[in-house]
XYZ file of C-alpha atoms in Angstrom:
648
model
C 18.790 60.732 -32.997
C 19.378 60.126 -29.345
C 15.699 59.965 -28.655
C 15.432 57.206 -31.901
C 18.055 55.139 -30.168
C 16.397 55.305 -26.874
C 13.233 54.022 -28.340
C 15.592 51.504 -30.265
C 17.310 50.232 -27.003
C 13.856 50.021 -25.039
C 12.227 47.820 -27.710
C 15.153 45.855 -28.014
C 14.955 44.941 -24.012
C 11.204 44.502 -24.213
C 11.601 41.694 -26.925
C 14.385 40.194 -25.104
C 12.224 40.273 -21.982
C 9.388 38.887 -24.147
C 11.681 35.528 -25.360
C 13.152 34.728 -22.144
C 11.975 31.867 -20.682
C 10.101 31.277 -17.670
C 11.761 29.757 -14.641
C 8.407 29.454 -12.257
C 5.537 27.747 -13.016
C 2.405 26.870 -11.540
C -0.130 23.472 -11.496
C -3.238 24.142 -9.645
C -6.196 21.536 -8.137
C -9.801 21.866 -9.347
C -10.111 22.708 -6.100
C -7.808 25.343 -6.512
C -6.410 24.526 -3.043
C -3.087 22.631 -3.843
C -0.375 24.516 -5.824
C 2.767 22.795 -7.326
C 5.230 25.215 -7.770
C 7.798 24.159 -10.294
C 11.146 26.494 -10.758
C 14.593 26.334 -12.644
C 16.389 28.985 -11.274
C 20.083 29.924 -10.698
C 21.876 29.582 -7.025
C 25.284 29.356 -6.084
C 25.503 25.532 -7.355
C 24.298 26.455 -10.661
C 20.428 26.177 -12.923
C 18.476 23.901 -10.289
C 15.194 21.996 -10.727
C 13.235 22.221 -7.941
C 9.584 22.283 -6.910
C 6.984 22.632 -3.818
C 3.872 22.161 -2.214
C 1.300 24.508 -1.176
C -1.896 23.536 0.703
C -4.494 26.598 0.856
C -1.195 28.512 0.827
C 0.036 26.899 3.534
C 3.205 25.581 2.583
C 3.452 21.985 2.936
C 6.455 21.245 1.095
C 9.621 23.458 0.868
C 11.516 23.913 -1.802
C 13.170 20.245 -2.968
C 15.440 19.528 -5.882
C 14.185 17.323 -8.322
C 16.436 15.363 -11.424
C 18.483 12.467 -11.886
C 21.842 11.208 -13.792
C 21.300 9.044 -16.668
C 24.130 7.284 -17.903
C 26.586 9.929 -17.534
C 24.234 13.304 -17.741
C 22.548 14.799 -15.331
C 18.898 15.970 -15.743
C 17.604 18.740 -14.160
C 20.964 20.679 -13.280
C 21.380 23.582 -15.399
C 18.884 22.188 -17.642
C 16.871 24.370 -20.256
C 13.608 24.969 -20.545
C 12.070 23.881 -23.668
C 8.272 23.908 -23.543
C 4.918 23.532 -21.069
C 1.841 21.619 -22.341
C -1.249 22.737 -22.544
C -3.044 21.648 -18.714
C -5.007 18.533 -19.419
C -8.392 17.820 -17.522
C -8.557 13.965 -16.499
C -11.834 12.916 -15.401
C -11.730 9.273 -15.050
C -14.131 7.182 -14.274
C -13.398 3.293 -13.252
C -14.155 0.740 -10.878
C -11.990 -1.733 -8.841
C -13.015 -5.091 -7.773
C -11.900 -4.855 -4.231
C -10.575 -1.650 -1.971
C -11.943 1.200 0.026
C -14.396 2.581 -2.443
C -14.995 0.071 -5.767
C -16.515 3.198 -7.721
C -14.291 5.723 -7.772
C -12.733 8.678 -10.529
C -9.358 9.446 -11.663
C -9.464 13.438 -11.272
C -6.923 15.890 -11.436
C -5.147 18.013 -13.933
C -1.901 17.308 -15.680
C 0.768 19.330 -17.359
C 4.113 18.076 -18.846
C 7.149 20.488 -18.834
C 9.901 19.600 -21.583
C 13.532 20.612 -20.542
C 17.171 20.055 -22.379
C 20.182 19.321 -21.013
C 23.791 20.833 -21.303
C 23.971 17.893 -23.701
C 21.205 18.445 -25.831
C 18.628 15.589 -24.645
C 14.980 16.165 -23.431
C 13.159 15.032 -20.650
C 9.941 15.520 -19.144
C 8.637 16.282 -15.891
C 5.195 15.194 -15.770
C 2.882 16.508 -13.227
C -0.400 15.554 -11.663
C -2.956 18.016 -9.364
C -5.254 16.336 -7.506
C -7.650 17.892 -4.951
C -5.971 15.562 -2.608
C -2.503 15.872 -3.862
C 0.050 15.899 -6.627
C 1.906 13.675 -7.993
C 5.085 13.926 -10.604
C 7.473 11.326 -12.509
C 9.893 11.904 -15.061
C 9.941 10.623 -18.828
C 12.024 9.879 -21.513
C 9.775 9.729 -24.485
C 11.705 9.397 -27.640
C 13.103 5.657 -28.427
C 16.835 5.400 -29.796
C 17.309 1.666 -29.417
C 19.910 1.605 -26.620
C 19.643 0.413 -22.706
C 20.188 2.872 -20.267
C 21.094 2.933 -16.721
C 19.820 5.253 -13.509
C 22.761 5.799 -11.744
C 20.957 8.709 -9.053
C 17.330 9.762 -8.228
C 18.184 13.372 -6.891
C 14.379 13.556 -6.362
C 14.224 15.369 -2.674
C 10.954 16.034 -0.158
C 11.703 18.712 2.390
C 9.083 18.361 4.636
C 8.989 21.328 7.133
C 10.509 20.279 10.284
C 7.523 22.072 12.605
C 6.086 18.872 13.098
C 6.249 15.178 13.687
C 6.750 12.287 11.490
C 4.973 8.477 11.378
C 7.863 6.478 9.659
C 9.209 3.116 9.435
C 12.477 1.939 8.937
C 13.267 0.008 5.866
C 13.437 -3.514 6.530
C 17.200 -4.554 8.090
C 17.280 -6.944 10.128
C 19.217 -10.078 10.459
C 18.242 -11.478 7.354
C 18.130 -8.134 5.010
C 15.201 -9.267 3.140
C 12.734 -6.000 3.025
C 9.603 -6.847 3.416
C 7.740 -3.641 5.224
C 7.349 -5.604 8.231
C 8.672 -2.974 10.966
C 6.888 -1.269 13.629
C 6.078 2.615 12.743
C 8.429 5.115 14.761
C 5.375 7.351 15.851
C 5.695 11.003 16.227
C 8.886 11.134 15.663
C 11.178 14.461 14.763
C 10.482 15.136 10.795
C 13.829 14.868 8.755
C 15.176 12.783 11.925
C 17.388 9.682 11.025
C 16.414 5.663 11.307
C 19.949 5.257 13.148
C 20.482 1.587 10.897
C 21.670 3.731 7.879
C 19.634 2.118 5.308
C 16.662 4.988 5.040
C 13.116 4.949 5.561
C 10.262 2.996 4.040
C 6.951 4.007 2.118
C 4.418 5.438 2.698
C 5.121 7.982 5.022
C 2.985 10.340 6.959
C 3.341 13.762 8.854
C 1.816 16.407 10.537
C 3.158 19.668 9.689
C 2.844 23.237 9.508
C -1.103 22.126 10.457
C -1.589 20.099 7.673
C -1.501 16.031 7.347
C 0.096 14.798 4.273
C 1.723 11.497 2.781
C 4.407 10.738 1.062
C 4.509 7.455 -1.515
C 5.003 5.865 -4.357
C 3.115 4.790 -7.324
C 3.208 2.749 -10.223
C 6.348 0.038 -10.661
C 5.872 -1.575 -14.142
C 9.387 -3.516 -13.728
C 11.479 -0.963 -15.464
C 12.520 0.372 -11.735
C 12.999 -0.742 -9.040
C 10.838 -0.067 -6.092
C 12.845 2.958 -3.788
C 12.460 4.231 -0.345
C 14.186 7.337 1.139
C 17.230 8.180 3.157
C 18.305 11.816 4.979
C 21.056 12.821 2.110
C 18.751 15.350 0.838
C 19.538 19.195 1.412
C 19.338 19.911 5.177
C 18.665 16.423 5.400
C 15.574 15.839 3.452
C 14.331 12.772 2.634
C 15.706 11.530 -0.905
C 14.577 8.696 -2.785
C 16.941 5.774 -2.650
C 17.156 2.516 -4.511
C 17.471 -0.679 -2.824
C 20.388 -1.733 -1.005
C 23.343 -3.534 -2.814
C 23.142 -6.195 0.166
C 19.781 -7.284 -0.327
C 20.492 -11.488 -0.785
C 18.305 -12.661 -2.964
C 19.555 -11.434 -6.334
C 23.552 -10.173 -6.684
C 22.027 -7.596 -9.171
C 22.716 -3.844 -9.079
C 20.587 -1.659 -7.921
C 20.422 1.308 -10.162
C 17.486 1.156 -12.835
C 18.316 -0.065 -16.424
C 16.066 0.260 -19.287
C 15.099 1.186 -23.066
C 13.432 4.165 -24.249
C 11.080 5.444 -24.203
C 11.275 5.071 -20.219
C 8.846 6.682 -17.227
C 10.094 6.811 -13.377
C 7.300 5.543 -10.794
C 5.081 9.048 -9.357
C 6.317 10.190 -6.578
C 3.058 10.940 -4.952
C 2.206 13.477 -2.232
C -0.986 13.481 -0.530
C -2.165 16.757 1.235
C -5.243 17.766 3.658
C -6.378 19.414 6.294
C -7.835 16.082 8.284
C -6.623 12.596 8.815
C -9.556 11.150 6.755
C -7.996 13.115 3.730
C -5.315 10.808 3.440
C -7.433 7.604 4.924
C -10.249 7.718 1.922
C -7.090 9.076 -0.962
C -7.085 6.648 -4.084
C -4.458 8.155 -5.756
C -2.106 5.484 -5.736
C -4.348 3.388 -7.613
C -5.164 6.292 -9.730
C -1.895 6.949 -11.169
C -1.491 2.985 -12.661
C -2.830 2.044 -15.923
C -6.405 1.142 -16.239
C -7.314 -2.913 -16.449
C -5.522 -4.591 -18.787
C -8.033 -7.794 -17.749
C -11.353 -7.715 -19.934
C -13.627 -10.100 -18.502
C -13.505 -9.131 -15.047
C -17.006 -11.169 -13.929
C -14.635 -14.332 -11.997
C -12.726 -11.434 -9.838
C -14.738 -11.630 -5.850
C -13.271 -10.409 -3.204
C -13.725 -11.946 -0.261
C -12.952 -14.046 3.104
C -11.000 -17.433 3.612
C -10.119 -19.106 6.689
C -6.742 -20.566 7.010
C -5.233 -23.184 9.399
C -1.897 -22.570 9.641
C -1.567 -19.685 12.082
C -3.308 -21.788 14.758
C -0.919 -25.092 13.829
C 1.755 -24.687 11.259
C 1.389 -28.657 10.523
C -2.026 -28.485 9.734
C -1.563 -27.907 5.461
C 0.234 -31.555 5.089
C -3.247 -33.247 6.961
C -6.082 -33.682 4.613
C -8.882 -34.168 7.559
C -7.299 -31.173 9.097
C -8.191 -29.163 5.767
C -11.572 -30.722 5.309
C -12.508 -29.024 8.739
C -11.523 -25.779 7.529
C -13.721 -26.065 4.303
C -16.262 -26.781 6.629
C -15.860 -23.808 8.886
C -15.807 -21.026 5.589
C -19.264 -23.196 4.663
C -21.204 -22.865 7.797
C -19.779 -19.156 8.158
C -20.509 -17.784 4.922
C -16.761 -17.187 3.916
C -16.246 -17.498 0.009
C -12.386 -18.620 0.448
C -10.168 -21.141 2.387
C -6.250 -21.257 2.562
C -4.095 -24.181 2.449
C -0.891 -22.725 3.262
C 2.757 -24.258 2.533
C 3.114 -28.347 2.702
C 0.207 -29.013 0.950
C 2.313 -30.659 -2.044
C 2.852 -33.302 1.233
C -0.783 -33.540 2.270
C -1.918 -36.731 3.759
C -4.275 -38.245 6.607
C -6.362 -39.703 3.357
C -6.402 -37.641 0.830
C -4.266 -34.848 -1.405
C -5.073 -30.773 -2.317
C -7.092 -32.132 -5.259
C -9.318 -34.320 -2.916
C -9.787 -30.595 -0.860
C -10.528 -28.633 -4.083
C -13.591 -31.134 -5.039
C -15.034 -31.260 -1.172
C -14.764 -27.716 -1.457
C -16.657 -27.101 -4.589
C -19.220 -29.335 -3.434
C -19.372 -26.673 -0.465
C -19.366 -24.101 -2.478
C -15.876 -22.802 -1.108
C -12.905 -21.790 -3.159
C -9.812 -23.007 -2.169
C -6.389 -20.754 -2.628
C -2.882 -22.678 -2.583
C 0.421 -20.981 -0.940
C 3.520 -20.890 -2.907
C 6.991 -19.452 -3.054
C 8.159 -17.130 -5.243
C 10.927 -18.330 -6.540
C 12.781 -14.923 -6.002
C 16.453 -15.742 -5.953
C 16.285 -19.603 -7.025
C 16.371 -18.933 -10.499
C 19.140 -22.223 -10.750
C 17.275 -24.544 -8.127
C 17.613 -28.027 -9.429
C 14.253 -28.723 -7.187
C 11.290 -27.564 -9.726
C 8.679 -26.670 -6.958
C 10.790 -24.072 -5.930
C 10.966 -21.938 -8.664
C 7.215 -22.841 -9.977
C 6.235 -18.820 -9.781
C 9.864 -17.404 -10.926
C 10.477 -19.342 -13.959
C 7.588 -18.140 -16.550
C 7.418 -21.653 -17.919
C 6.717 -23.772 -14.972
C 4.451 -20.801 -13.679
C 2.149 -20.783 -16.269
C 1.772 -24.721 -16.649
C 1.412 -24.729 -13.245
C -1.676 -22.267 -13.423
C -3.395 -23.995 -15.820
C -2.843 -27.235 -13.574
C -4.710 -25.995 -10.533
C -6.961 -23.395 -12.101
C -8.284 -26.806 -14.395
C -9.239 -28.875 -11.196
C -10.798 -25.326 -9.828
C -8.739 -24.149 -7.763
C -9.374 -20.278 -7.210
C -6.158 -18.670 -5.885
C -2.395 -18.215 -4.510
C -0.813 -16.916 -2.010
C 2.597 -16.288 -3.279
C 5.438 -15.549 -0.921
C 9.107 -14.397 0.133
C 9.591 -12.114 -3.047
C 12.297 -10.795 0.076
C 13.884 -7.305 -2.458
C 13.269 -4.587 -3.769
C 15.525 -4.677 -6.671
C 14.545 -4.497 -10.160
C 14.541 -8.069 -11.307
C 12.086 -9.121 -8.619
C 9.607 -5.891 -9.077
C 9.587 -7.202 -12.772
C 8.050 -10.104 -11.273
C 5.353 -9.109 -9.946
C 3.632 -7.769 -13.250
C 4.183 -11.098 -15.460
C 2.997 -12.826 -12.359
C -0.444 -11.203 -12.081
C -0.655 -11.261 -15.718
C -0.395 -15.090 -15.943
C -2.631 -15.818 -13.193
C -5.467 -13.287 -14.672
C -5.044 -15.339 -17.998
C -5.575 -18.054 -15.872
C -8.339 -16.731 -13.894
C -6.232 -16.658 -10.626
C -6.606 -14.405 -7.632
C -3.454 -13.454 -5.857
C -2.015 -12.718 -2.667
C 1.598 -11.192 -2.356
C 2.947 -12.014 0.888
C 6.586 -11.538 1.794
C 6.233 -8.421 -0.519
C 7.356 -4.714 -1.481
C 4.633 -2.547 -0.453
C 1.769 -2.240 -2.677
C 2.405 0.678 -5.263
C -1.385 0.189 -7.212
C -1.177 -3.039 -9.103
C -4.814 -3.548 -8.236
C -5.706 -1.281 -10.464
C -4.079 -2.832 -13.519
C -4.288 -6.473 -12.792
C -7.908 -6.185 -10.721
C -7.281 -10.140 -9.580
C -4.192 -8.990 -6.900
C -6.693 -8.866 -4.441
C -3.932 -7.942 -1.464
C -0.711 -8.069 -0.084
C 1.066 -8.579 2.565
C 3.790 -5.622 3.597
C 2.758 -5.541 6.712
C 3.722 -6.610 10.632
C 0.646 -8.904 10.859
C -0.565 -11.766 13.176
C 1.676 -14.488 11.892
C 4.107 -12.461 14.543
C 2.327 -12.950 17.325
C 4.033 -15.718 18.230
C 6.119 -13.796 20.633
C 4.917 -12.374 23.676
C 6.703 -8.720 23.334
C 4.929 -8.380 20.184
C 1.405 -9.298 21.708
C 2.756 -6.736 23.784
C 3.072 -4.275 21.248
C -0.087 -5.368 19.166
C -2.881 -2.751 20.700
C -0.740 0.321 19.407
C 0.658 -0.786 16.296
C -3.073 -2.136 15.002
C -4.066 1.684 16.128
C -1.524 3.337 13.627
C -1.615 1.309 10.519
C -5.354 2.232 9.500
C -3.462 5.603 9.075
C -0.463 4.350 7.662
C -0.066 1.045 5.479
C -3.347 0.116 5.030
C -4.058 3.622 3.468
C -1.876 2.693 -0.178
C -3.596 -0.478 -0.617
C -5.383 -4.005 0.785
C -3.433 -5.273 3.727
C -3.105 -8.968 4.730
C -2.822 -8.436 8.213
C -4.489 -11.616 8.487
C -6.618 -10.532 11.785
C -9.285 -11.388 14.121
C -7.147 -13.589 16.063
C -9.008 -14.621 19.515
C -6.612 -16.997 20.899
C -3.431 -17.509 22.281
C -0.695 -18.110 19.327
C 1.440 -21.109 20.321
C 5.135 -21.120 19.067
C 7.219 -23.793 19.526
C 5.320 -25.060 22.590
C 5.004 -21.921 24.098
C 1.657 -19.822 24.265
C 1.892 -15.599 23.594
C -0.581 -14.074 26.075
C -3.376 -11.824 23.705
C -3.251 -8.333 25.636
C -6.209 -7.072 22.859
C -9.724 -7.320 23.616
C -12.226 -9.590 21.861
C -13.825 -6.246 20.791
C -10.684 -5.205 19.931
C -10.052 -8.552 17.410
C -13.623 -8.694 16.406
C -13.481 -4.642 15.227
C -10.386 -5.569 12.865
C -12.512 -6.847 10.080
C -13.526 -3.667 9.707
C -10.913 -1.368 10.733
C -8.483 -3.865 8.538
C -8.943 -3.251 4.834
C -7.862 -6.638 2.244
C -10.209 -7.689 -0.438
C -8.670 -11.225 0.542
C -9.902 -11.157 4.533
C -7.634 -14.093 5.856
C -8.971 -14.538 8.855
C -6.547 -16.560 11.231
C -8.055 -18.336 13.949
C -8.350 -21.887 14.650
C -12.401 -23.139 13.807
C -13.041 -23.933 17.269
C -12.734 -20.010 18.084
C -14.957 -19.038 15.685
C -17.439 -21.953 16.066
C -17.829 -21.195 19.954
C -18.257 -17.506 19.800
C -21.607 -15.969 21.035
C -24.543 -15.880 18.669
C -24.018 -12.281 17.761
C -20.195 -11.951 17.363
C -19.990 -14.661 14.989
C -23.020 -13.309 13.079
C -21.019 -10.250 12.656
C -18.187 -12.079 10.996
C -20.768 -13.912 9.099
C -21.756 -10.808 7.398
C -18.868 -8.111 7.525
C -17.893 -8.134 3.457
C -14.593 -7.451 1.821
C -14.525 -5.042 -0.341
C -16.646 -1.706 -0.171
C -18.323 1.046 -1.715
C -17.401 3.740 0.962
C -14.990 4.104 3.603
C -14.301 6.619 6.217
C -12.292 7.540 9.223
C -14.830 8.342 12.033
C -12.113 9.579 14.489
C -8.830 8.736 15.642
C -5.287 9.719 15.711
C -1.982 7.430 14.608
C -0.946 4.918 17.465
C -4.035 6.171 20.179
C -7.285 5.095 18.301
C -9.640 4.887 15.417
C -12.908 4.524 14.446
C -13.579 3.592 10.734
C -16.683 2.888 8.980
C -17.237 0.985 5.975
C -20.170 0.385 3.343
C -21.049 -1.775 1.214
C -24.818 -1.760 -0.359
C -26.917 0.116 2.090
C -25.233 -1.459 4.971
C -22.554 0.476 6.997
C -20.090 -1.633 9.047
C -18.492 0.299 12.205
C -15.246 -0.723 13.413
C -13.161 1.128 16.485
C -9.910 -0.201 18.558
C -7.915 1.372 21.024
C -4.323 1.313 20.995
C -3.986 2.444 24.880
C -3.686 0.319 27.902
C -6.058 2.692 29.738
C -9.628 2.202 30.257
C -11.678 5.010 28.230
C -14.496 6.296 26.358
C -14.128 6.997 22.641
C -16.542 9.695 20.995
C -17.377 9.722 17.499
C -20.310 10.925 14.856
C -21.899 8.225 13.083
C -21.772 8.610 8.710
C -24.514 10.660 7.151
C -27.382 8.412 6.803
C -26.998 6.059 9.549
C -28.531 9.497 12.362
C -31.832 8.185 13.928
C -31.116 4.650 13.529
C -31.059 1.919 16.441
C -28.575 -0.851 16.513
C -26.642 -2.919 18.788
C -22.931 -2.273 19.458
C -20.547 -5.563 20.160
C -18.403 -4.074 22.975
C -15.364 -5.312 25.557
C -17.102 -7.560 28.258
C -16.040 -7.205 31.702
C -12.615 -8.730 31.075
C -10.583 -9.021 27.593
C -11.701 -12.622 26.936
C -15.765 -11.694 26.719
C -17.900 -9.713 25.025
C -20.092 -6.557 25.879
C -23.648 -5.567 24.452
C -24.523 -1.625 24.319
C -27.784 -0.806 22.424
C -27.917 2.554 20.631
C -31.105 3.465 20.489
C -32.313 6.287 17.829
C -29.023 7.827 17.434
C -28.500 11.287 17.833
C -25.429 11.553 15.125
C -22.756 10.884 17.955
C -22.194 7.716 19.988
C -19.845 7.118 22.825
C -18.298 3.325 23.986
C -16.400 2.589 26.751
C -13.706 0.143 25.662
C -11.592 -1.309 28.310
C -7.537 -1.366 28.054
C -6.542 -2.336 24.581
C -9.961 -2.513 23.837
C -12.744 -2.011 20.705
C -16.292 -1.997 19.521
C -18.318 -3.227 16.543
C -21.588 -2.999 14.750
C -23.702 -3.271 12.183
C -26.026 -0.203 10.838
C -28.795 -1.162 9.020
């Protein structure tokens, strides 16, 4: 009898073994080199959600709490497991009409794990391997008719601290209208604080335990708002955080309200063992929703000039305009600009006048225009044209019927909900309307290219329009040298570059401290499938014959991109393809004199070309032929300098 129960009390523990439920679980690259390690285990604060990050079983990410309270219930704190998905295989073929690489594939794997609160309601955590990443969002599937509110994102990333950190604050300065336009704090402590109090800004990038990896975010349909981070994580790791209450534009809160069924943005990691990992990634654009635009055949990249940067005035002068069509003619550029104060144009003629000169050039003309963010009650109708969804629309169909080609919409100036849910509609009207876009003044770019292929850029970015001031000509060499690492990795970036003169600001000239090399190289090293380039037309009208034939041909938009060398803040050398073409591009961001080594991209070995370098002073240009190339080139580049060419 004693042995019966034995047997009795032994099968009884191995079927209770047999229907617990698991608290670790595993997601795995096709690689099989990046792990996401999911776990709901018990600690002294209770059942905690939690995840992290191996790279070739390096650790990359320690453990970080995940969840979030939803009206009044938390989700992911002593929550109960309820089910795993079978992994699904996404192999996703698609191409973009502007970006780093126009051909490219969505492919990862992707499991959803199903949980239950203390409450009783489910939620998902869905989660994405990539061989380049992961990725993971939460979801509330089922629909019960009610709104619901966010209150908390307890979503943490504990980056290990043996390392440094490339990081930007989130925009707060005087006017407290984020619009990603800070300098990167480079190599900074990770987990360190901004010292303002108001967090850090997307994307993010570190070195750490010998890996490279990026943190982001991905996807913002207007359900959320767009977040950043702060140090109120465990052990201070970064957390997400919504916008800030004191953002002007809107008096709206800042927590997330929506129906169900409801999905967070990804929260989107991106892991490697080299900077040109995260330089060539696509996942952001990977993890939006495929085109919603059919006929696609209107969308072309390409470059504009622009007169205001060289004379603010310049949009209100219709002669002043007509010169600029001219210069985008004679240089080959598919686009011009007529930035704000066109609705005053005169000097003989109005924008329409411009449009039809331009067509007869063959030049498309793009129009700048506010948002409308915040003047939802503005008794003036111009300034609310892009906010209010019936003047937007009627004015699209004005200026897209007398062939106009574009906008340049600007100041969206938050990050709160209301104004992220302006964005979509936005890009939707002007596709219906067959209108390119350019968000300037905007929340940095989360993959919208994907979905609405006409955004063709955006702005998010410290760019030349600042160089009016001399400490920030000062600063120009070092900041152009991290961004190719940094911003310009997530998406197109209208730096608006390849600025040869002097900026004048209210009378007063900022001294360039870049090389012509240096400017010239940015068309490459700068990604935007809308290339604003900024200068006045008498810069790029005098330039030497073969200088201004490379701006003549550099594209903008490619079908391969890669980081030759650098390192974030000191250098880099990118190269970019498009056809059977490859465009090289390399700056310094040092004040030195130097030679920069790199190999050239498979292919181009053997070939001979001619490489633009720095002259014998910033303001001229140098010549260095390459002939036959062994696979590895060297340039000297001279303080601030740079280097371009074309590989045939």
């Amino acid at each position: 009898m004693r042995k019966l129960l034995s047997a009795a009390m032994l099968l009884l523990a191995v079927l209770m073994a047999a229907c617990t439920a698991p608290d670790t679980w595993e997601l795995v690259s096709k690689d099989n080199n990046i792990r996401f390690v999911l776990e709901n285990r018990k600690n002294k604060a209770g059942v905690n959600l939690s995840y992290s990050v191996y790279y070739k079983d390096t650790l990359a990410v320690e453990k970080s709490l995940l969840g979030l309270v939803m009206d009044d219930c938390e989700y992911g704190k002593d929550a109960q497991f309820v089910s795993a998905s079978p992994v699904k295989d996404i192999n996703d073929a698609y191409r973009l009409k502007s970006g780093k690489q126009l051909s490219t594939v969505d492919n990862c794997r992707e499991q959803t794990f199903t949980f239950r609160t203390q409450e009783g309601k489910q939620f998902n955590l869905i989660v994405r391997a990539y061989n380049d990443g992961v990725a993971f969002r939460y979801g509330f599937p089922e629909a019960d008719g009610q709104m619901h509110t966010i209150r908390a994102e307890h979503t943490e990333f504990a980056v290990p601290v043996n390392g440094k950190a490339w990081i930007h604050p989130y925009d707060w300065n005087e006017r407290h209208k984020p619009s990603y336009e800070q300098y990167c704090r480079n190599e900074i402590d990770i987990r360190s604080e901004c010292g303002h109090g108001r967090g850090w800004a997307f994307p993010m990038l570190f070195n750490t335990n010998g890996v490279w990896m990026m943190i982001t975010e991905a996807h913002l349909d207007g359900s959320y708002p767009a977040t950043h981070v702060d140090n109120a994580g465990t052990d201070k790791a970064y957390k997400i955080r919504f916008p800030e209450v004191e953002e002007p534009i809107i008096l709206d809160a800042v927590e997330p309200v929506s129906e169900l069924p409801w999905f967070t943005p990804w929260r989107v990691i991106i892991v490697g063992d080299n900077l040109n990992t995260i330089f060539r990634t696509q996942m952001v654009s990977h993890l939006n929703p495929a085109s919603v635009v059919e006929d696609e055949s209107w969308i072309k990249a390409g470059r504009a000039s622009w007169s205001w940067w060289s004379n603010g005035a310049t949009p209100r002068d219709y002669k002043a305009q007509l010169k600029y069509v001219d210069l985008s003619a004679g240089m080959g550029w598919e686009y011009m600009l007529i930035d704000a104060g066109w609705q005053r144009m005169g000097n003989g003629g109005t924008m329409e006048d411009v449009v039809k000169y331009a067509q007869q050039k063959g030049v498309g003309v793009w129009l700048w225009y506010h948002s409308g963010a915040g003047r939802d009650n503005d008794s003036v109708p111009v300034h609310r044209l892009m906010s209010d969804p019936e003047l937007r629309r009627a004015e699209m169909k004005r200026i897209s019927e007398i062939g106009v080609k574009g906008i340049k919409v600007d100041f969206f100036d938050t990050d709160k909900q209301r104004i992220i849910r302006l964005y979509p509609a936005l890009l939707k009207d002007a596709a219906d309307h067959h209108l390119l876009v350019d968000l300037h003044g905007a929340t940095l770019p989360r993959g919208f290219e994907r979905t609405y292929p006409n955004m063709l850029t955006t702005e998010a970015i410290r760019g030349a329009e600042t160089l009016g001031r001399q400490e920030r000509c000062d600063r120009a060499a070092g900041h152009n040298a991290t961004v190719p690492f940094t911003r310009n990795v997530v998406g197109s970036m209208d730096y608006t570059p390849v600025t040869f003169s002097d900026k004048v600001r209210q009378g007063v000239p900022a001294l360039r401290k870049t090389t012509m090399g240096h400017q010239l190289a940015l068309a490459v090293v700068f990604e935007s499938g809308f290339q604003c380039l900024a200068d006045k037309a008498e810069s790029y009208l005098s330039l030497p014959e073969q200088p201004k034939q490379f701006l003549k041909e550099v594209p903008a938009a490619w079908d391969e991109s890669c980081l030759l060398a650098g390192y974030p803040g000191d250098y880099a050398v990118v190269a970019r393809r498009a056809g059977d073409v490859w465009y090289i591009g390399g700056i310094s961001g040092k004040e030195e004199d130097r030679e920069i080594e790199f190999a050239l991209p498979e292919g181009c070995v053997g070939k001979s070309f001619t490489m633009i370098t720095d002259g014998g002073d910033k303001d001229s240009f140098g010549y260095m032929p390459v002939e036959n190339a062994n696979g590895t080139v060297k340039v000297k580049v001279l303080p601030n300098g740079g280097f371009a060419g074309i590989i045939r």
